[in-house]
């Protein structure tokens, strides 16, 4: 199901009896080996239901195969106009027991970690709202490109919970401790311009469409792919992310040294 040259083939984890895609997540590969994961649960504004999360788990397996076969970058976006991801499916959540919620959030946290651990560069394309778990999905990517109409928020405390899929940890690493506390404690919405100013997103595109933001992301990843050695990118990303998890700069420098040595072994 991996096709490198163009949108020759698309994949979804759920098919009907006739073989037609009826799933919530589509996967495809563009020219140059840039993968695309597109959320497409229109009736729920891409809310993170059990079904959508299950398909994201399958999509991560697809990405793993893709990277081994030459995928050079990954875009995570939406095929639903005006929204990236509305966050948790609250109607579904109301029907869950406490234990079921714990199991679900653990799975969701694992999915976000899986996105963060993809070895090639990743870009989240935000052409509308990214709320709660949707904002956490964006945080799990290396970069966030937004349309001028995009907005992000972490409204969980208003619902009596906290961000549970990486938000309390990834947000302060991205925007700083006090800004992260402000956004999480207040749950206020952040528009694209302010998100850019505080480092929550990396680029804002004036055009409001998903396709224009996605085109920018694909071009960005393609430029990296054609100008940089693929193994060097993989090991640089690994060194940066593993180093941030270290307790001291000395330990982080050791991580960098290990990654550098692995690159030398490929010469």
Tab-separated table of C-alpha atoms in Angstrom:
chain	number	residue	atom	x	y	z
A	1	UNK	CA	0.000	0.000	0.000
A	2	UNK	CA	3.044	2.278	-0.244
A	3	UNK	CA	3.356	4.189	-3.503
A	4	UNK	CA	6.139	6.755	-3.782
A	5	UNK	CA	5.208	8.457	-7.042
A	6	UNK	CA	2.163	10.656	-6.597
A	7	UNK	CA	-1.263	9.948	-5.230
A	8	UNK	CA	-1.334	6.730	-7.213
A	9	UNK	CA	-2.852	4.841	-4.339
A	10	UNK	CA	-4.547	5.872	-1.124
A	11	UNK	CA	-5.179	3.759	1.927
A	12	UNK	CA	-7.648	3.699	4.778
A	13	UNK	CA	-7.827	1.154	7.556
A	14	UNK	CA	-11.579	0.561	7.205
A	15	UNK	CA	-13.133	-0.748	3.990
A	16	UNK	CA	-16.671	-1.773	3.169
A	17	UNK	CA	-17.664	-4.999	1.410
A	18	UNK	CA	-17.036	-3.432	-2.004
A	19	UNK	CA	-13.540	-2.350	-1.004
A	20	UNK	CA	-14.427	1.325	-0.776
A	21	UNK	CA	-12.809	3.378	1.978
A	22	UNK	CA	-15.188	4.258	4.805
A	23	UNK	CA	-12.552	5.042	7.411
A	24	UNK	CA	-11.646	8.148	9.342
A	25	UNK	CA	-7.936	8.281	8.433
A	26	UNK	CA	-6.462	8.292	4.940
A	27	UNK	CA	-2.812	7.645	4.151
A	28	UNK	CA	-0.970	8.389	0.923
A	29	UNK	CA	2.522	9.184	-0.364
A	30	UNK	CA	3.428	12.057	-2.677
A	31	UNK	CA	6.247	12.418	-5.162
A	32	UNK	CA	9.536	12.585	-3.328
A	33	UNK	CA	8.452	10.238	-0.583
A	34	UNK	CA	6.411	12.675	1.541
A	35	UNK	CA	3.713	10.781	3.448
A	36	UNK	CA	0.328	12.247	4.304
A	37	UNK	CA	-1.996	11.234	7.151
A	38	UNK	CA	-5.363	12.965	6.727
A	39	UNK	CA	-8.114	12.898	9.348
A	40	UNK	CA	-11.544	12.608	7.737
A	41	UNK	CA	-14.261	12.186	10.333
A	42	UNK	CA	-16.466	14.969	9.062
A	43	UNK	CA	-19.574	14.336	11.145
A	44	UNK	CA	-17.534	14.573	14.340
A	45	UNK	CA	-15.129	17.352	13.320
A	46	UNK	CA	-12.330	14.793	13.561
A	47	UNK	CA	-13.047	14.210	17.256
A	48	UNK	CA	-10.818	11.525	18.723
A	49	UNK	CA	-13.214	8.604	18.989
A	50	UNK	CA	-12.119	5.038	19.676
A	51	UNK	CA	-12.494	4.302	15.972
A	52	UNK	CA	-10.353	7.225	14.864
A	53	UNK	CA	-7.651	6.445	17.423
A	54	UNK	CA	-7.610	2.820	16.265
A	55	UNK	CA	-7.064	4.018	12.714
A	56	UNK	CA	-4.274	6.331	13.833
A	57	UNK	CA	-2.610	3.297	15.412
A	58	UNK	CA	-2.843	1.532	12.056
A	59	UNK	CA	-1.556	4.639	10.289
A	60	UNK	CA	1.540	4.615	12.491
A	61	UNK	CA	2.253	1.057	11.382
A	62	UNK	CA	1.880	2.286	7.796
A	63	UNK	CA	4.365	5.084	8.493
A	64	UNK	CA	6.859	2.623	9.967
A	65	UNK	CA	6.733	0.545	6.792
A	66	UNK	CA	6.913	3.699	4.697
A	67	UNK	CA	10.051	4.996	6.407
A	68	UNK	CA	11.752	1.644	5.865
A	69	UNK	CA	10.894	1.905	2.154
A	70	UNK	CA	12.053	5.477	1.616
A	71	UNK	CA	9.521	7.890	3.114
A	72	UNK	CA	11.376	11.162	3.804
A	73	UNK	CA	8.806	13.232	5.676
A	74	UNK	CA	5.267	13.122	7.047
A	75	UNK	CA	2.372	15.593	6.943
A	76	UNK	CA	-0.510	15.234	9.418
A	77	UNK	CA	-3.591	17.153	8.311
A	78	UNK	CA	-7.333	17.125	7.826
A	79	UNK	CA	-9.653	16.536	4.893
A	80	UNK	CA	-12.529	18.131	6.844
A	81	UNK	CA	-12.888	21.843	5.969
A	82	UNK	CA	-12.416	24.304	8.794
A	83	UNK	CA	-11.076	21.947	11.441
A	84	UNK	CA	-7.907	20.049	12.252
A	85	UNK	CA	-9.217	18.081	15.226
A	86	UNK	CA	-11.884	19.009	17.768
A	87	UNK	CA	-10.270	16.951	20.536
A	88	UNK	CA	-11.966	14.191	22.517
A	89	UNK	CA	-15.305	12.782	21.408
A	90	UNK	CA	-17.216	13.964	24.471
A	91	UNK	CA	-20.422	12.096	23.603
A	92	UNK	CA	-18.509	8.848	23.423
A	93	UNK	CA	-16.587	9.725	26.579
A	94	UNK	CA	-19.846	10.186	28.541
A	95	UNK	CA	-20.712	6.535	27.919
A	96	UNK	CA	-17.365	5.270	29.217
A	97	UNK	CA	-16.639	4.011	32.699
A	98	UNK	CA	-13.643	5.347	34.616
A	99	UNK	CA	-11.613	2.270	33.689
A	100	UNK	CA	-12.556	2.595	30.018
A	101	UNK	CA	-11.493	6.237	30.036
A	102	UNK	CA	-8.131	5.280	31.513
A	103	UNK	CA	-7.589	2.624	28.854
A	104	UNK	CA	-8.596	5.006	26.078
A	105	UNK	CA	-6.376	7.861	27.269
A	106	UNK	CA	-3.443	5.468	27.606
A	107	UNK	CA	-3.958	4.404	23.982
A	108	UNK	CA	-4.246	8.033	22.887
A	109	UNK	CA	-1.064	8.958	24.764
A	110	UNK	CA	0.688	6.063	23.040
A	111	UNK	CA	-0.472	7.312	19.638
A	112	UNK	CA	0.835	10.819	20.344
A	113	UNK	CA	4.163	9.369	21.466
A	114	UNK	CA	4.238	7.303	18.291
A	115	UNK	CA	3.798	10.443	16.183
A	116	UNK	CA	6.549	12.186	18.158
A	117	UNK	CA	8.875	9.221	17.639
A	118	UNK	CA	8.494	9.034	13.855
A	119	UNK	CA	12.111	9.191	12.734
A	120	UNK	CA	11.607	11.514	9.746
A	121	UNK	CA	10.523	15.194	9.972
A	122	UNK	CA	6.800	15.725	10.601
A	123	UNK	CA	4.519	18.739	10.044
A	124	UNK	CA	0.996	19.264	11.397
A	125	UNK	CA	-1.169	21.318	9.000
A	126	UNK	CA	-3.740	23.417	10.854
A	127	UNK	CA	-6.430	25.000	8.689
A	128	UNK	CA	-9.014	25.418	11.452
A	129	UNK	CA	-9.562	24.497	15.069
A	130	UNK	CA	-7.147	22.300	17.012
A	131	UNK	CA	-8.561	21.807	20.482
A	132	UNK	CA	-7.578	19.596	23.391
A	133	UNK	CA	-6.347	16.312	21.995
A	134	UNK	CA	-6.213	17.923	18.553
A	135	UNK	CA	-3.752	20.513	19.832
A	136	UNK	CA	-1.802	17.702	21.501
A	137	UNK	CA	-1.635	15.895	18.160
A	138	UNK	CA	-0.163	19.048	16.621
A	139	UNK	CA	2.364	19.309	19.471
A	140	UNK	CA	3.527	15.752	18.775
A	141	UNK	CA	4.757	16.819	15.324
A	142	UNK	CA	8.129	18.500	14.746
A	143	UNK	CA	6.559	21.568	13.118
A	144	UNK	CA	3.141	23.208	12.942
A	145	UNK	CA	2.032	25.149	9.844
A	146	UNK	CA	-1.231	27.074	10.158
A	147	UNK	CA	-3.660	28.992	8.017
A	148	UNK	CA	-4.630	32.486	9.134
A	149	UNK	CA	-7.973	31.055	10.302
A	150	UNK	CA	-6.453	28.418	12.573
A	151	UNK	CA	-6.796	28.501	16.339
A	152	UNK	CA	-5.582	26.279	19.153
A	153	UNK	CA	-6.764	25.728	22.708
A	154	UNK	CA	-6.312	23.406	25.671
A	155	UNK	CA	-9.784	23.568	27.284
A	156	UNK	CA	-9.552	20.436	29.422
A	157	UNK	CA	-9.540	22.201	32.819
A	158	UNK	CA	-12.914	23.740	31.958
A	159	UNK	CA	-14.222	20.181	31.712
A	160	UNK	CA	-12.714	19.131	35.024
A	161	UNK	CA	-9.698	17.223	33.671
A	162	UNK	CA	-6.209	18.091	32.373
A	163	UNK	CA	-4.482	17.535	29.033
A	164	UNK	CA	-3.738	13.821	29.138
A	165	UNK	CA	-2.009	13.031	25.849
A	166	UNK	CA	1.225	14.938	26.281
A	167	UNK	CA	-0.030	18.516	26.504
A	168	UNK	CA	1.251	19.253	30.010
A	169	UNK	CA	4.732	18.102	28.971
A	170	UNK	CA	5.164	19.100	25.326
A	171	UNK	CA	3.567	22.554	25.580
A	172	UNK	CA	6.024	24.000	28.173
A	173	UNK	CA	8.930	22.565	26.202
A	174	UNK	CA	7.659	24.471	23.179
A	175	UNK	CA	6.430	27.840	24.497
A	176	UNK	CA	7.973	28.044	27.974
A	177	UNK	CA	6.691	27.290	31.445
A	178	UNK	CA	4.598	30.364	32.241
A	179	UNK	CA	2.956	30.573	28.804
A	180	UNK	CA	2.081	26.881	28.970
A	181	UNK	CA	0.535	27.320	32.403
A	182	UNK	CA	-1.442	30.308	31.166
A	183	UNK	CA	-2.843	28.428	28.167
A	184	UNK	CA	-3.687	25.304	30.188
A	185	UNK	CA	-5.072	27.102	33.274
A	186	UNK	CA	-7.309	29.449	31.254
A	187	UNK	CA	-8.190	27.193	28.306
A	188	UNK	CA	-8.308	30.310	26.138
A	189	UNK	CA	-8.171	30.108	22.348
A	190	UNK	CA	-5.037	31.270	20.536
A	191	UNK	CA	-5.371	32.573	16.993
A	192	UNK	CA	-2.769	31.947	14.293
A	193	UNK	CA	-0.896	35.234	14.653
A	194	UNK	CA	-0.504	34.936	18.405
A	195	UNK	CA	0.413	31.257	18.075
A	196	UNK	CA	3.202	32.276	15.705
A	197	UNK	CA	4.382	35.035	18.037
A	198	UNK	CA	4.742	32.683	21.025
A	199	UNK	CA	6.252	29.807	19.050
A	200	UNK	CA	3.220	27.553	19.185
A	201	UNK	CA	3.196	27.359	15.377
A	202	UNK	CA	6.125	27.796	13.008
A	203	UNK	CA	4.500	29.312	9.930
A	204	UNK	CA	1.215	31.021	9.041
A	205	UNK	CA	-0.151	30.917	5.496
A	206	UNK	CA	-2.484	33.729	4.463
A	207	UNK	CA	-4.693	31.414	2.414
A	208	UNK	CA	-7.281	29.689	4.592
A	209	UNK	CA	-7.535	26.342	2.798
A	210	UNK	CA	-6.121	23.047	3.991
A	211	UNK	CA	-4.592	22.464	0.555
A	212	UNK	CA	-2.538	25.676	0.667
A	213	UNK	CA	-1.148	24.878	4.120
A	214	UNK	CA	-0.476	21.294	3.075
A	215	UNK	CA	1.313	22.478	-0.077
A	216	UNK	CA	3.579	24.648	2.080
A	217	UNK	CA	4.333	21.715	4.365
A	218	UNK	CA	5.055	19.333	1.486
A	219	UNK	CA	7.373	21.886	-0.152
A	220	UNK	CA	9.191	22.397	3.157
A	221	UNK	CA	9.681	18.671	3.718
A	222	UNK	CA	10.683	18.110	0.103
A	223	UNK	CA	13.375	20.796	0.394
A	224	UNK	CA	14.770	19.022	3.440
A	225	UNK	CA	14.659	15.690	1.618
A	226	UNK	CA	16.557	16.891	-1.462
A	227	UNK	CA	19.166	18.947	0.403
A	228	UNK	CA	19.995	16.753	3.396
A	229	UNK	CA	21.281	13.223	3.895
A	230	UNK	CA	18.382	11.048	5.131
A	231	UNK	CA	20.341	9.216	7.832
A	232	UNK	CA	21.810	12.492	9.077
A	233	UNK	CA	18.292	13.907	9.507
A	234	UNK	CA	17.136	10.787	11.339
A	235	UNK	CA	20.081	10.816	13.748
A	236	UNK	CA	19.916	14.585	14.269
A	237	UNK	CA	16.246	14.319	15.228
A	238	UNK	CA	16.994	11.418	17.546
A	239	UNK	CA	19.841	13.303	19.240
A	240	UNK	CA	17.695	16.401	19.794
A	241	UNK	CA	14.734	14.511	21.223
A	242	UNK	CA	16.725	12.076	23.355
A	243	UNK	CA	18.921	14.891	24.616
A	244	UNK	CA	15.905	16.820	25.894
A	245	UNK	CA	15.014	13.837	28.058
A	246	UNK	CA	18.405	13.818	29.803
A	247	UNK	CA	18.926	15.135	33.327
A	248	UNK	CA	22.045	17.155	32.500
A	249	UNK	CA	23.831	18.778	29.567
A	250	UNK	CA	26.701	16.341	30.085
A	251	UNK	CA	24.373	13.375	29.574
A	252	UNK	CA	22.818	15.086	26.565
A	253	UNK	CA	26.245	15.591	25.008
A	254	UNK	CA	26.851	11.857	25.383
A	255	UNK	CA	23.635	11.233	23.460
A	256	UNK	CA	24.860	13.545	20.708
A	257	UNK	CA	28.166	11.672	20.603
A	258	UNK	CA	26.410	8.341	20.249
A	259	UNK	CA	24.337	9.642	17.348
A	260	UNK	CA	27.420	11.125	15.689
A	261	UNK	CA	29.254	7.811	15.991
A	262	UNK	CA	26.340	5.982	14.369
A	263	UNK	CA	26.544	8.357	11.407
A	264	UNK	CA	30.286	7.705	11.072
A	265	UNK	CA	29.542	3.992	10.894
A	266	UNK	CA	27.515	4.622	7.700
A	267	UNK	CA	30.330	6.388	5.834
